[in-house]
Amino acid sequence: MSHVVLAGGVGAARYLTGAVEAFDPATVTGVVNVADDLVLHGLHVSPDLDTCTYTLAGAIDPERGWGLVDETWQAMAELGRYGGANWFSLGDRDLGTHLYRTARLHDGATLTEVTAEITAAWGLACRLLPVTDDRIETRVGLTDDREIGFQEYFVGMQHSIDITGVRFAGAEQARLSPTAIEAITGAEALVIAPSNPIVSIGPLLAVPGLQELIEARREHNVAVSPIIGGAALKGPADRMLRELGEESSVVGIARRYRNLAATLVIDEVDRELAAAVEDAGMRSIVMPTIMNQPGVAAALARACHDITTGV
Amino acid sequence: MSHVVLAGGVGAARYLTGAVEAFDPATVTGVVNVADDLVLHGLHVSPDLDTCTYTLAGAIDPERGWGLVDETWQAMAELGRYGGANWFSLGDRDLGTHLYRTARLHDGATLTEVTAEITAAWGLACRLLPVTDDRIETRVGLTDDREIGFQEYFVGMQHSIDITGVRFAGAEQARLSPTAIEAITGAEALVIAPSNPIVSIGPLLAVPGLQELIEARREHNVAVSPIIGGAALKGPADRMLRELGEESSVVGIARRYRNLAATLVIDEVDRELAAAVEDAGMRSIVMPTIMNQPGVAAALARACHDITTGV
């Protein structure tokens, strides 16, 4: 038994929490996006890996939805004194993670190794694997002709401007994590988490070899739609899809994912679109997908597993 | 009127506080040691510059004698969770300074520029100048045949092992700060602060050109002895002197400094050694030098200025 999840940030983190509740955590693996990673003030910050880690550890701040609970902001206050760039808030506790990661990477450790050390320190029994140990960087093209980093668009500008395109700098040269290849190849169930399809799942697929690996096992894969009732629960996935000329609906998601997975799990509010999803080329399963109540994420993980393993 | 101070950490910081009290702060310049600087977890840490800045800003922690007051240690606690190297404690507030410095250096700013920005943000009217914008690194040879970085010896090992020698890696290639050259050349008074002669003043003099500049104006220079009654007030200067075969006394200091300055200020407890200082080749002035009471540092700065300017 093994359950592998293609993962971005918040949505994937919640899904993974359900998976480790539903199954033996040691059988659960997240293959996580690193294209949002950034070097900030010399520190290597991995937002999606940290969101998954902190959420699985029960240490994520429940109000903000990112970063650690019981956080303080003394370093940012002093940085502000100097007029330093503090648009990306690094809490004092959170800084401990970035200091550790940066030091280990400087020592020559891979991001995979550092991530294993960090998750172990938080007592996680599941695995989080960066999709690659190489640097990929999501670059967002804007309607004002600029191209900026993803976090600058997402956090710095609060995604307040329309996009014209997205590219993943460095992806062509990136090498897929051997551990991730092994996990995916051997996975009983592979789930595309309800993450932003463009900037969370997109960069995973941009790493040479991953898309082929996933497509080759399409019948054993299932995706959970990140779009519910036409909108993203969190983040700009809905707007980004529209701005790139796609449909912000479960049907739009089905068109994106139909070569990757046989089945799309859609929320009950989208029940009427189930047939359209099937027309777009994916089997559809309708069930609660909003993971804000106890048990929803675990039930979702169980259903995904059963779908892919034919139970 | 201008008053230039060759400066290390705590002792120099206190002296500088007296100088800005005694004179127009805009006329006071510290030329500061950077050979204790280290890159820690990817961050550029400048202990002596920060000690001077925080002390002059009245923001140094009075109990510890280093770092900022009202400090918290959340980042270090998390770093400890991961088993990261936390022998060098970086407070959360203090981290703001290191984040800013590191980001600006990555941007291509010089340490001189960044230091000016940091001191301005703290409202300092005097100048602190890194002796060089290049990297110098104090390396300490130990009796167990190892050679380690200064902070590892000083903070990590609490200087608990005897030393066999000290060298300043990179010093030969380092270029003396042009601003520092200008300040020293134009200084009415030049004072060697009561800092560790081996690892604070030593690396300043190791930057090619500085020693010659100082020696050329010997008559207008004065040193304040960091050794009082045979001991250092703080730090391992006394032990280091003895371990390197020198005398841990004002006479030992006079032998070190006699080519650099005409006068040595010694504390009242060393009154009996005044003649021996003269015999060693420096004029001696006896006065209170322990800067732990209001007014002592300012009186010391005034006396140093008067001595060098012949008032």
XYZ file of C-alpha atoms in Angstrom:
622
model
C 0.000 0.000 0.000
C 1.342 3.409 -0.932
C -0.360 6.723 -1.537
C 1.508 9.424 -3.438
C 0.271 12.992 -3.687
C 1.378 15.657 -6.154
C 1.328 18.620 -3.827
C 1.422 22.379 -3.686
C 0.623 24.408 -0.569
C -2.489 24.752 1.584
C -4.929 22.468 -0.296
C -2.344 19.719 -0.627
C -1.324 20.084 3.004
C -4.902 19.535 4.135
C -5.288 16.588 1.808
C -2.085 15.055 3.176
C -3.409 15.488 6.712
C -6.383 13.392 5.665
C -4.145 10.799 4.047
C -2.022 10.282 7.155
C -5.241 9.993 9.169
C -6.715 7.450 6.745
C -3.607 5.311 6.170
C -0.407 4.274 7.834
C 1.517 7.575 7.584
C 4.652 5.722 6.520
C 2.850 4.788 3.284
C 2.028 8.417 2.394
C 4.343 10.512 0.240
C 3.932 14.063 -0.977
C 5.884 15.101 -4.075
C 6.020 18.814 -3.474
C 6.362 21.904 -5.643
C 9.540 23.918 -5.152
C 9.080 26.495 -7.903
C 7.746 29.015 -5.360
C 10.992 28.729 -3.414
C 12.921 31.925 -3.093
C 16.155 33.206 -1.669
C 15.243 36.048 0.619
C 17.918 38.007 2.495
C 20.244 35.108 1.738
C 17.904 32.496 3.189
C 16.389 29.639 1.215
C 12.620 29.716 1.757
C 10.454 26.785 0.596
C 6.852 27.920 1.085
C 5.056 24.780 -0.111
C 7.319 22.341 1.712
C 6.928 24.359 4.897
C 3.162 24.692 4.565
C 2.908 20.912 4.171
C 5.300 20.263 7.071
C 3.736 22.718 9.494
C 0.195 21.592 8.603
C 1.021 17.912 9.037
C 2.731 18.732 12.341
C -0.386 20.558 13.545
C 1.779 23.659 13.937
C 0.426 25.814 11.111
C -1.143 29.078 12.207
C -4.885 28.471 11.871
C -5.761 32.142 11.343
C -3.256 33.035 8.657
C -3.183 29.590 7.060
C 0.602 29.851 6.612
C 3.566 29.958 8.904
C 3.790 28.737 12.466
C 1.367 29.179 15.327
C 2.514 31.288 18.315
C 4.646 33.259 15.913
C 6.387 36.558 16.704
C 7.670 39.156 14.247
C 10.654 40.797 15.889
C 13.082 40.199 13.020
C 10.645 41.710 10.514
C 10.136 44.752 12.756
C 13.883 45.396 12.832
C 14.155 44.760 9.103
C 11.463 47.406 8.709
C 13.575 49.832 10.750
C 16.227 49.581 8.038
C 13.721 49.904 5.220
C 14.508 46.332 4.178
C 12.143 44.449 1.896
C 9.596 42.954 4.280
C 6.748 42.234 1.868
C 7.345 38.532 2.501
C 6.873 38.111 6.227
C 9.206 35.688 7.926
C 8.154 34.987 11.483
C 10.813 34.509 14.126
C 9.975 30.824 14.653
C 9.728 30.264 10.916
C 13.180 31.816 10.500
C 14.609 28.889 12.449
C 13.518 26.611 9.600
C 15.032 28.853 6.925
C 18.286 29.242 8.858
C 18.569 25.485 9.198
C 17.698 24.775 5.566
C 20.116 27.419 4.297
C 22.973 26.204 6.476
C 22.473 22.604 5.382
C 22.265 23.531 1.699
C 25.482 25.550 2.108
C 27.005 22.422 3.657
C 26.180 20.560 0.458
C 23.078 18.676 1.574
C 20.306 18.271 -1.007
C 16.883 19.813 -0.468
C 15.561 16.242 -0.270
C 17.917 15.471 2.610
C 17.184 18.715 4.445
C 13.448 18.219 4.037
C 13.713 14.726 5.504
C 15.586 16.169 8.482
C 13.031 18.937 8.991
C 10.004 16.647 8.744
C 11.657 14.146 11.104
C 12.258 16.912 13.628
C 8.541 17.684 13.534
C 7.777 14.015 14.100
C 6.175 13.405 10.712
C 5.985 9.760 9.729
C 5.005 10.468 6.117
C 7.480 11.637 3.492
C 7.670 14.981 1.752
C 9.851 14.941 -1.350
C 10.826 18.047 -3.271
C 10.078 17.213 -6.904
C 13.674 18.156 -7.709
C 16.825 19.175 -5.863
C 17.526 21.722 -8.580
C 16.259 25.284 -8.632
C 13.096 25.988 -10.616
C 11.522 29.393 -10.459
C 7.974 30.271 -11.402
C 8.013 33.528 -13.354
C 4.736 35.332 -13.927
C 4.176 37.532 -16.988
C 1.951 40.510 -16.268
C -0.302 42.588 -18.516
C 2.002 45.556 -17.866
C 4.725 43.595 -19.714
C 6.761 42.853 -16.596
C 7.813 39.385 -15.551
C 8.191 38.819 -11.828
C 8.748 35.974 -9.396
C 5.719 34.096 -8.148
C 5.940 35.217 -4.532
C 6.307 38.806 -5.633
C 3.095 38.411 -7.648
C 1.266 36.348 -5.051
C 2.385 37.906 -1.772
C 4.004 41.189 -2.756
C 1.258 42.339 -5.169
C -1.513 40.218 -3.659
C -2.092 38.983 -7.245
C -3.780 42.314 -8.004
C -2.797 42.465 -11.673
C -3.766 40.228 -14.594
C -1.287 37.697 -15.876
C -0.405 36.884 -19.470
C 1.582 33.735 -18.871
C 3.624 31.627 -16.526
C 6.947 29.911 -17.099
C 9.159 27.771 -14.941
C 12.704 29.013 -15.283
C 15.258 26.249 -14.908
C 12.700 23.449 -15.275
C 14.179 22.099 -18.518
C 17.522 21.535 -16.818
C 16.054 20.226 -13.564
C 16.435 16.569 -12.716
C 13.468 14.760 -11.274
C 14.168 13.520 -7.758
C 15.138 9.824 -7.970
C 13.253 9.189 -4.732
C 10.169 10.825 -6.224
C 10.455 8.689 -9.379
C 10.618 5.582 -7.233
C 7.651 6.680 -5.123
C 5.516 7.496 -8.158
C 6.434 4.351 -10.045
C 5.607 2.181 -7.065
C 2.505 4.058 -5.954
C -0.696 2.129 -5.588
C -2.649 5.373 -5.681
C -1.454 8.653 -7.125
C -3.472 11.742 -6.309
C -3.188 15.194 -7.819
C -4.012 17.317 -4.774
C -6.449 20.243 -4.926
C -3.625 22.701 -5.535
C -3.306 25.529 -8.031
C -3.081 23.686 -11.375
C -0.989 26.428 -12.986
C 1.604 27.355 -10.375
C 1.609 24.362 -7.998
C 0.960 21.299 -10.169
C 2.238 23.020 -13.353
C 5.866 23.276 -12.247
C 5.890 19.654 -11.061
C 4.871 18.567 -14.572
C 7.466 20.893 -16.097
C 10.310 18.835 -14.643
C 11.371 16.591 -17.536
C 10.044 13.075 -17.155
C 7.323 13.626 -14.575
C 4.448 14.191 -16.964
C 5.336 10.994 -18.872
C 5.573 9.032 -15.625
C 2.148 10.247 -14.568
C 0.510 9.744 -17.954
C 1.877 6.203 -18.165
C -0.124 5.245 -15.099
C -3.198 7.385 -15.835
C -5.694 4.673 -14.868
C -4.311 4.578 -11.328
C -4.360 8.312 -10.865
C -7.061 10.586 -9.517
C -7.200 14.373 -9.292
C -9.145 16.412 -6.753
C -10.486 19.585 -8.321
C -9.067 22.762 -6.778
C -11.990 24.643 -8.331
C -15.263 24.436 -6.441
C -18.322 26.192 -7.812
C -16.122 28.018 -10.296
C -13.792 29.460 -7.686
C -10.646 28.578 -5.820
C -11.107 28.231 -2.069
C -7.880 30.133 -1.573
C -5.446 31.871 -3.852
C -5.767 33.060 -7.427
C -6.181 29.737 -9.305
C -9.604 30.740 -10.654
C -8.450 34.132 -11.906
C -5.239 32.742 -13.327
C -7.143 30.094 -15.296
C -9.437 32.737 -16.779
C -6.607 35.129 -17.514
C -4.858 32.348 -19.423
C -8.019 31.682 -21.452
C -9.108 28.525 -19.659
C -12.381 27.795 -17.917
C -12.451 28.257 -14.156
C -14.633 25.236 -13.502
C -14.317 21.521 -12.886
C -14.658 21.132 -16.655
C -11.658 23.408 -17.196
C -9.748 21.291 -14.693
C -10.815 18.102 -16.493
C -9.446 19.506 -19.760
C -6.124 20.206 -18.031
C -5.861 16.904 -16.259
C -7.480 14.378 -18.595
C -4.197 12.922 -19.809
C -2.847 12.700 -16.301
C -5.615 10.965 -14.382
C -8.625 8.817 -15.180
C -10.799 10.318 -12.473
C -11.641 13.786 -11.210
C -13.173 14.239 -7.781
C -15.501 17.225 -7.801
C -17.381 18.814 -4.960
C -21.084 18.333 -4.413
C -21.765 21.916 -5.464
C -20.541 20.950 -8.927
C -22.752 17.857 -9.194
C -24.487 19.268 -12.290
C -21.154 19.428 -14.115
C -20.364 15.731 -13.580
C -21.547 14.816 -17.068
C -19.563 17.656 -18.639
C -16.463 16.397 -16.830
C -17.061 12.953 -18.321
C -17.506 14.591 -21.756
C -14.179 16.341 -21.239
C -12.565 12.945 -20.825
C -12.445 12.144 -17.108
C -14.565 9.915 -14.957
C -16.138 12.060 -12.262
C -16.776 11.323 -8.619
C -18.918 13.711 -6.595
C -18.252 14.077 -2.882
C -17.471 16.699 -0.227
C -14.045 18.176 -0.931
C -13.972 21.249 1.312
C -11.555 20.107 4.009
C -12.606 22.489 6.762
C -14.389 19.922 8.921
C -12.903 16.968 10.767
C -13.009 13.812 8.747
C -13.552 15.352 5.302
C -9.899 15.120 4.255
C -9.540 11.532 5.508
C -12.755 10.480 3.744
C -11.509 12.173 0.575
C -8.178 10.365 0.818
C -9.904 7.037 1.375
C -12.177 7.602 -1.609
C -9.245 8.602 -3.814
C -7.377 5.520 -2.791
C -10.332 3.243 -3.430
C -11.010 4.819 -6.840
C -7.463 4.319 -8.042
C -7.042 0.839 -6.653
C -10.408 -0.282 -8.014
C -11.913 -1.204 -4.645
C 38.104 68.775 14.844
C 37.928 65.058 14.218
C 38.372 62.079 16.475
C 39.092 58.693 14.921
C 39.022 55.469 16.912
C 40.490 52.110 15.928
C 37.765 49.885 17.278
C 36.877 46.327 18.159
C 33.806 45.361 20.164
C 32.654 46.124 23.703
C 35.566 48.259 24.963
C 35.641 50.322 21.776
C 31.870 50.705 21.806
C 31.990 52.157 25.308
C 34.840 54.454 24.368
C 32.897 55.662 21.319
C 29.905 56.387 23.535
C 32.153 58.659 25.554
C 33.504 60.314 22.416
C 30.056 61.197 21.064
C 29.188 62.568 24.501
C 32.368 64.637 24.651
C 32.394 65.957 21.074
C 30.091 66.768 18.208
C 29.133 63.212 17.182
C 29.546 64.145 13.515
C 33.283 64.530 14.164
C 33.674 61.031 15.628
C 34.605 58.053 13.449
C 35.180 54.449 14.407
C 37.312 52.328 12.075
C 35.996 48.928 13.010
C 37.336 45.381 12.928
C 35.544 42.999 10.565
C 37.779 39.942 10.945
C 35.307 38.443 13.447
C 32.581 38.602 10.808
C 31.108 35.287 9.884
C 28.567 33.837 7.529
C 26.165 31.872 9.656
C 23.226 29.992 8.106
C 23.797 32.116 5.012
C 23.628 35.398 6.921
C 26.475 37.894 7.133
C 27.062 38.662 10.812
C 29.362 41.558 11.831
C 29.749 41.261 15.613
C 31.998 44.268 16.226
C 30.084 46.639 13.950
C 26.830 45.596 15.599
C 28.195 45.895 19.126
C 29.363 49.439 18.328
C 26.070 50.342 16.638
C 23.800 48.910 19.306
C 25.884 50.404 22.133
C 25.943 53.862 20.553
C 22.186 53.589 19.962
C 21.630 52.735 23.623
C 20.049 49.487 22.473
C 22.677 46.981 23.590
C 21.500 44.452 26.132
C 23.030 45.639 29.405
C 23.087 42.191 31.026
C 24.679 40.202 28.211
C 26.813 43.050 26.895
C 26.067 41.989 23.314
C 23.009 41.916 21.118
C 19.851 43.928 21.486
C 17.814 44.675 24.574
C 14.277 43.205 24.755
C 15.508 40.332 22.667
C 13.639 37.074 22.045
C 15.063 33.737 20.892
C 12.337 32.040 18.903
C 14.415 31.446 15.767
C 17.199 29.834 17.826
C 14.686 27.610 19.606
C 13.386 26.312 16.268
C 16.914 25.933 14.935
C 17.579 23.829 18.027
C 14.608 21.640 17.169
C 16.405 20.692 13.956
C 19.709 20.163 15.683
C 21.117 23.142 13.798
C 24.316 24.807 14.968
C 23.118 27.297 17.558
C 26.329 27.907 19.468
C 26.280 31.456 18.131
C 22.999 32.883 19.396
C 21.181 35.176 17.012
C 18.290 36.939 18.697
C 15.110 37.547 16.754
C 15.564 41.337 16.749
C 19.241 40.990 15.920
C 18.314 38.757 12.969
C 16.624 41.754 11.382
C 20.042 43.423 11.136
C 21.672 40.341 9.621
C 18.825 39.839 7.150
C 19.137 43.447 6.024
C 22.930 43.361 5.764
C 22.894 40.086 3.856
C 20.245 41.245 1.409
C 22.095 44.497 0.706
C 25.429 42.726 0.236
C 23.708 40.308 -2.179
C 22.404 43.396 -4.007
C 25.997 44.513 -4.478
C 26.230 47.157 -1.761
C 29.534 47.407 0.097
C 29.761 46.721 3.823
C 30.653 50.400 4.221
C 27.391 51.410 2.530
C 25.279 48.932 4.467
C 26.865 49.997 7.752
C 26.069 53.639 6.984
C 22.453 52.668 6.325
C 22.205 50.647 9.524
C 23.778 53.312 11.737
C 21.551 55.993 10.148
C 18.486 53.875 10.900
C 19.543 53.808 14.549
C 19.947 57.582 14.485
C 23.703 57.606 15.012
C 25.391 60.858 14.045
C 28.921 59.462 14.254
C 30.410 57.218 11.581
C 31.340 53.566 11.805
C 33.615 52.426 8.992
C 34.528 48.797 8.366
C 38.306 48.818 7.962
C 37.809 47.058 4.623
C 34.962 45.972 2.385
C 36.811 42.743 1.691
C 36.562 39.577 3.745
C 39.220 38.997 6.389
C 38.889 36.099 8.743
C 40.655 35.680 12.072
C 41.867 32.096 12.368
C 43.032 30.840 15.718
C 45.641 28.097 16.032
C 45.054 25.839 19.040
C 47.428 23.722 21.113
C 45.570 20.632 19.860
C 46.859 21.528 16.359
C 43.490 22.643 15.038
C 42.868 26.018 13.443
C 39.376 27.419 13.876
C 37.460 30.624 13.238
C 37.563 33.287 15.905
C 33.894 33.090 16.879
C 34.136 29.333 17.157
C 37.049 29.813 19.574
C 35.539 32.761 21.402
C 31.858 31.893 21.564
C 31.669 28.223 20.617
C 34.519 27.035 22.872
C 34.342 29.946 25.332
C 38.098 30.327 24.656
C 38.675 27.303 26.884
C 41.789 26.042 25.098
C 45.237 27.609 24.738
C 46.189 29.218 21.472
C 49.430 28.922 19.562
C 48.890 31.698 17.054
C 46.485 33.926 15.213
C 46.372 34.792 11.531
C 44.092 36.953 9.467
C 43.125 35.018 6.359
C 42.536 37.272 3.376
C 44.176 40.296 4.986
C 47.015 40.494 2.473
C 44.547 40.856 -0.397
C 42.192 43.183 1.470
C 41.995 46.808 0.406
C 41.866 49.422 3.112
C 38.593 51.361 3.009
C 39.204 54.652 1.135
C 36.857 56.411 3.549
C 38.858 55.045 6.474
C 42.123 56.225 4.891
C 40.659 59.693 4.503
C 39.360 59.725 8.076
C 42.677 58.586 9.544
C 44.764 60.918 7.427
C 42.633 63.897 8.386
C 42.163 62.959 12.045
C 43.150 65.481 14.659
C 43.196 62.742 17.264
C 43.560 59.036 16.604
C 42.827 56.677 19.459
C 43.477 52.960 19.679
C 40.490 51.860 21.726
C 40.810 49.492 24.696
C 40.059 46.494 22.503
C 41.755 43.114 22.285
C 45.168 43.985 20.784
C 45.527 40.590 19.115
C 42.142 39.886 17.549
C 40.489 43.328 17.403
C 43.302 45.806 16.713
C 45.558 43.134 15.159
C 43.403 42.497 12.084
C 42.981 46.238 11.465
C 46.759 46.575 11.290
C 46.976 43.499 9.047
C 45.170 45.303 6.240
C 47.982 46.508 3.985
C 48.684 50.182 4.443
C 46.986 50.803 7.768
C 49.967 50.205 10.019
C 52.101 52.592 7.921
C 49.363 55.233 8.011
C 49.145 54.968 11.779
C 52.903 54.902 12.358
C 53.382 57.950 10.145
C 51.304 60.024 12.544
C 52.488 58.369 15.767
C 52.817 61.644 17.682
C 49.111 62.372 17.235
C 47.998 58.949 18.315
C 47.100 57.623 21.744
C 46.207 54.120 22.878
C 44.022 53.187 25.817
C 45.286 50.024 27.484
C 42.825 47.116 27.325
C 44.790 45.493 30.150
C 44.046 46.763 33.637
C 45.882 45.323 36.599
C 47.217 42.555 34.377
C 43.814 41.401 33.196
C 41.289 42.135 30.478
C 37.978 43.497 31.755
C 36.202 41.219 29.326
C 37.283 38.547 26.906
C 40.491 36.583 26.605
C 43.007 39.343 25.716
C 45.098 38.672 28.845
C 45.274 34.921 28.280
C 45.921 35.296 24.567
C 48.830 37.670 25.228
C 50.395 35.216 27.680
C 49.785 32.219 25.415
C 51.575 34.073 22.619
C 54.540 34.789 24.928
C 53.790 38.436 25.616
C 53.263 40.152 28.925
C 49.692 40.691 30.034
C 50.306 44.122 31.506
C 50.339 47.737 30.431
C 54.031 47.221 29.733
C 53.231 44.369 27.347
C 50.710 46.657 25.649
C 53.311 49.430 25.414
C 55.699 47.019 23.689
C 52.974 46.160 21.160
C 51.856 49.715 20.516
C 54.994 51.827 20.843
C 55.453 52.288 17.108
C 51.782 53.145 16.636
C 51.151 55.793 19.270
C 53.194 58.173 21.374
C 51.029 57.838 24.460
C 49.426 55.005 26.400
C 46.600 55.724 28.813
C 46.738 53.305 31.721
C 44.345 52.880 34.576
C 45.011 54.147 38.084
C 45.527 50.610 39.331
C 48.590 50.439 37.093
C 50.078 53.707 38.355
C 53.196 51.915 39.547
C 53.898 50.684 36.026
C 53.881 54.178 34.504
C 57.649 54.387 34.523
C 57.993 50.933 32.980
C 55.628 52.009 30.190
C 57.859 55.006 29.546
C 60.870 52.687 29.522
C 59.078 50.527 26.949
C 58.860 53.554 24.710
C 55.501 55.240 25.306
C 54.566 58.290 27.282
C 52.077 57.208 29.947
C 48.999 58.958 31.273
C 47.300 57.594 34.372
C 43.540 58.049 34.744
C 40.328 56.082 35.301
C 39.689 53.870 32.288
C 36.988 51.498 33.540
C 33.971 52.832 31.668
C 31.261 51.454 33.914
C 30.257 54.758 35.515
C 28.629 57.759 33.827
C 31.166 60.268 32.617
C 34.255 58.038 32.671
C 34.188 57.330 28.934
C 33.604 60.980 28.015
C 36.411 62.128 30.336
C 38.673 59.494 28.801
C 37.799 60.652 25.287
C 38.432 64.292 26.227
C 41.784 63.408 27.761
C 42.787 61.352 24.717
C 41.855 64.216 22.453
C 43.761 66.748 24.508
C 46.852 64.527 24.676
C 47.009 64.041 20.932
C 46.263 67.627 20.043
C 48.738 68.961 22.589
C 46.197 70.963 24.591
